[in-house]
Amino acid sequence: EKSRDRWHAAELLVDATLGRVRRTLGEPPGASRDDVIRAVAMRSGRPVQQVTDLFDTVVRTDADLVALAQELTKVEEEVRTV
C-alpha cells in the first residue's frame, strides 16, 4: 500500500514538473515527453540520458521520493535560470 502511494506521488511530481518545464521552454501542449526531455537537456546542459533517467526514477523508499522531489526542483530551476 505505501509503495503504491510513493509511486503515485512520484508520478504526480514528474508529471507536474514536465508540464511546468514544457511551458517554460515554450514547447507546445502536444509536445511528447521525449521532446520535453530533450529540450530540458539542451537548456540545462545535462545529458539527455541523465534527464530521462531522472524522469523515469523508480521510487522505493520515502528517502527516494524526497531525493526525486529535490532533483526535479533543481532541474526546473536550471531550466528557468539558464
Short mmCIF file of C-alpha atoms in Angstrom, two decimals:
data_model
loop_
_atom_site.label_atom_id
_atom_site.label_comp_id
_atom_site.label_asym_id
_atom_site.label_seq_id
_atom_site.Cartn_x
_atom_site.Cartn_y
_atom_site.Cartn_z
CA GLU A 1 0.00 0.00 0.00
CA LYS A 2 2.68 2.51 0.99
CA SER A 3 4.78 1.65 -2.07
CA ARG A 4 1.77 2.38 -4.28
CA ASP A 5 1.36 5.75 -2.55
CA ARG A 6 5.04 6.55 -3.16
CA TRP A 7 4.75 5.53 -6.79
CA HIS A 8 1.67 7.73 -7.24
CA ALA A 9 3.35 10.69 -5.52
CA ALA A 10 6.42 10.28 -7.75
CA GLU A 11 4.21 10.12 -10.84
CA LEU A 12 2.45 13.34 -9.82
CA LEU A 13 5.75 15.11 -9.17
CA VAL A 14 7.19 14.07 -12.52
CA ASP A 15 4.04 14.95 -14.49
CA ALA A 16 3.74 18.36 -12.82
CA THR A 17 7.42 19.13 -13.43
CA LEU A 18 7.18 18.08 -17.08
CA GLY A 19 4.18 20.36 -17.53
CA ARG A 20 5.88 23.36 -15.96
CA VAL A 21 9.17 22.96 -17.83
CA ARG A 22 7.26 22.39 -21.09
CA ARG A 23 5.58 25.77 -20.65
CA THR A 24 8.82 27.47 -19.54
CA LEU A 25 10.61 26.14 -22.60
CA GLY A 26 7.79 27.20 -24.93
CA GLU A 27 7.10 23.66 -26.08
CA PRO A 28 3.57 23.19 -27.49
CA PRO A 29 0.91 21.49 -25.33
CA GLY A 30 1.06 18.39 -27.54
CA ALA A 31 4.84 18.02 -27.23
CA SER A 32 5.91 14.47 -26.48
CA ARG A 33 7.62 13.54 -23.26
CA ASP A 34 10.80 12.82 -25.25
CA ASP A 35 10.66 16.26 -26.89
CA VAL A 36 10.34 17.94 -23.49
CA ILE A 37 13.16 15.84 -22.04
CA ARG A 38 15.44 16.76 -24.97
CA ALA A 39 14.58 20.45 -24.50
CA VAL A 40 15.30 20.22 -20.76
CA ALA A 41 18.65 18.58 -21.50
CA MET A 42 19.59 21.26 -24.02
CA ARG A 43 18.62 24.13 -21.71
CA SER A 44 20.13 22.67 -18.53
CA GLY A 45 23.28 21.29 -20.13
CA ARG A 46 22.58 17.86 -18.71
CA PRO A 47 22.95 14.77 -20.90
CA VAL A 48 19.64 13.55 -22.36
CA GLN A 49 20.08 10.16 -20.70
CA GLN A 50 20.53 11.78 -17.28
CA VAL A 51 17.31 13.77 -17.69
CA THR A 52 15.48 10.69 -18.99
CA ASP A 53 16.69 8.66 -16.02
CA LEU A 54 15.54 11.36 -13.62
CA PHE A 55 12.02 11.44 -15.07
CA ASP A 56 11.95 7.61 -15.03
CA THR A 57 13.22 7.25 -11.44
CA VAL A 58 11.79 4.28 -9.56
CA VAL A 59 10.91 5.32 -6.02
CA ARG A 60 11.21 2.56 -3.43
CA THR A 61 11.55 4.48 -0.17
CA ASP A 62 10.47 7.76 1.35
CA ALA A 63 14.08 8.91 1.02
CA ASP A 64 13.94 8.12 -2.72
CA LEU A 65 10.79 10.24 -3.03
CA VAL A 66 12.42 13.18 -1.23
CA ALA A 67 15.54 12.88 -3.39
CA LEU A 68 13.40 12.81 -6.54
CA ALA A 69 11.50 15.93 -5.47
CA GLN A 70 14.74 17.76 -4.73
CA GLU A 71 16.32 16.79 -8.05
CA LEU A 72 13.20 17.74 -10.02
CA THR A 73 13.21 21.12 -8.30
CA LYS A 74 16.88 21.57 -9.18
CA VAL A 75 16.27 20.74 -12.85
CA GLU A 76 13.30 23.07 -13.00
CA GLU A 77 15.42 25.90 -11.54
CA GLU A 78 18.16 25.17 -14.08
CA VAL A 79 15.63 25.44 -16.91
CA ARG A 80 14.25 28.72 -15.59
CA THR A 81 17.57 30.42 -14.89
CA VAL A 82 19.67 29.45 -17.90
#
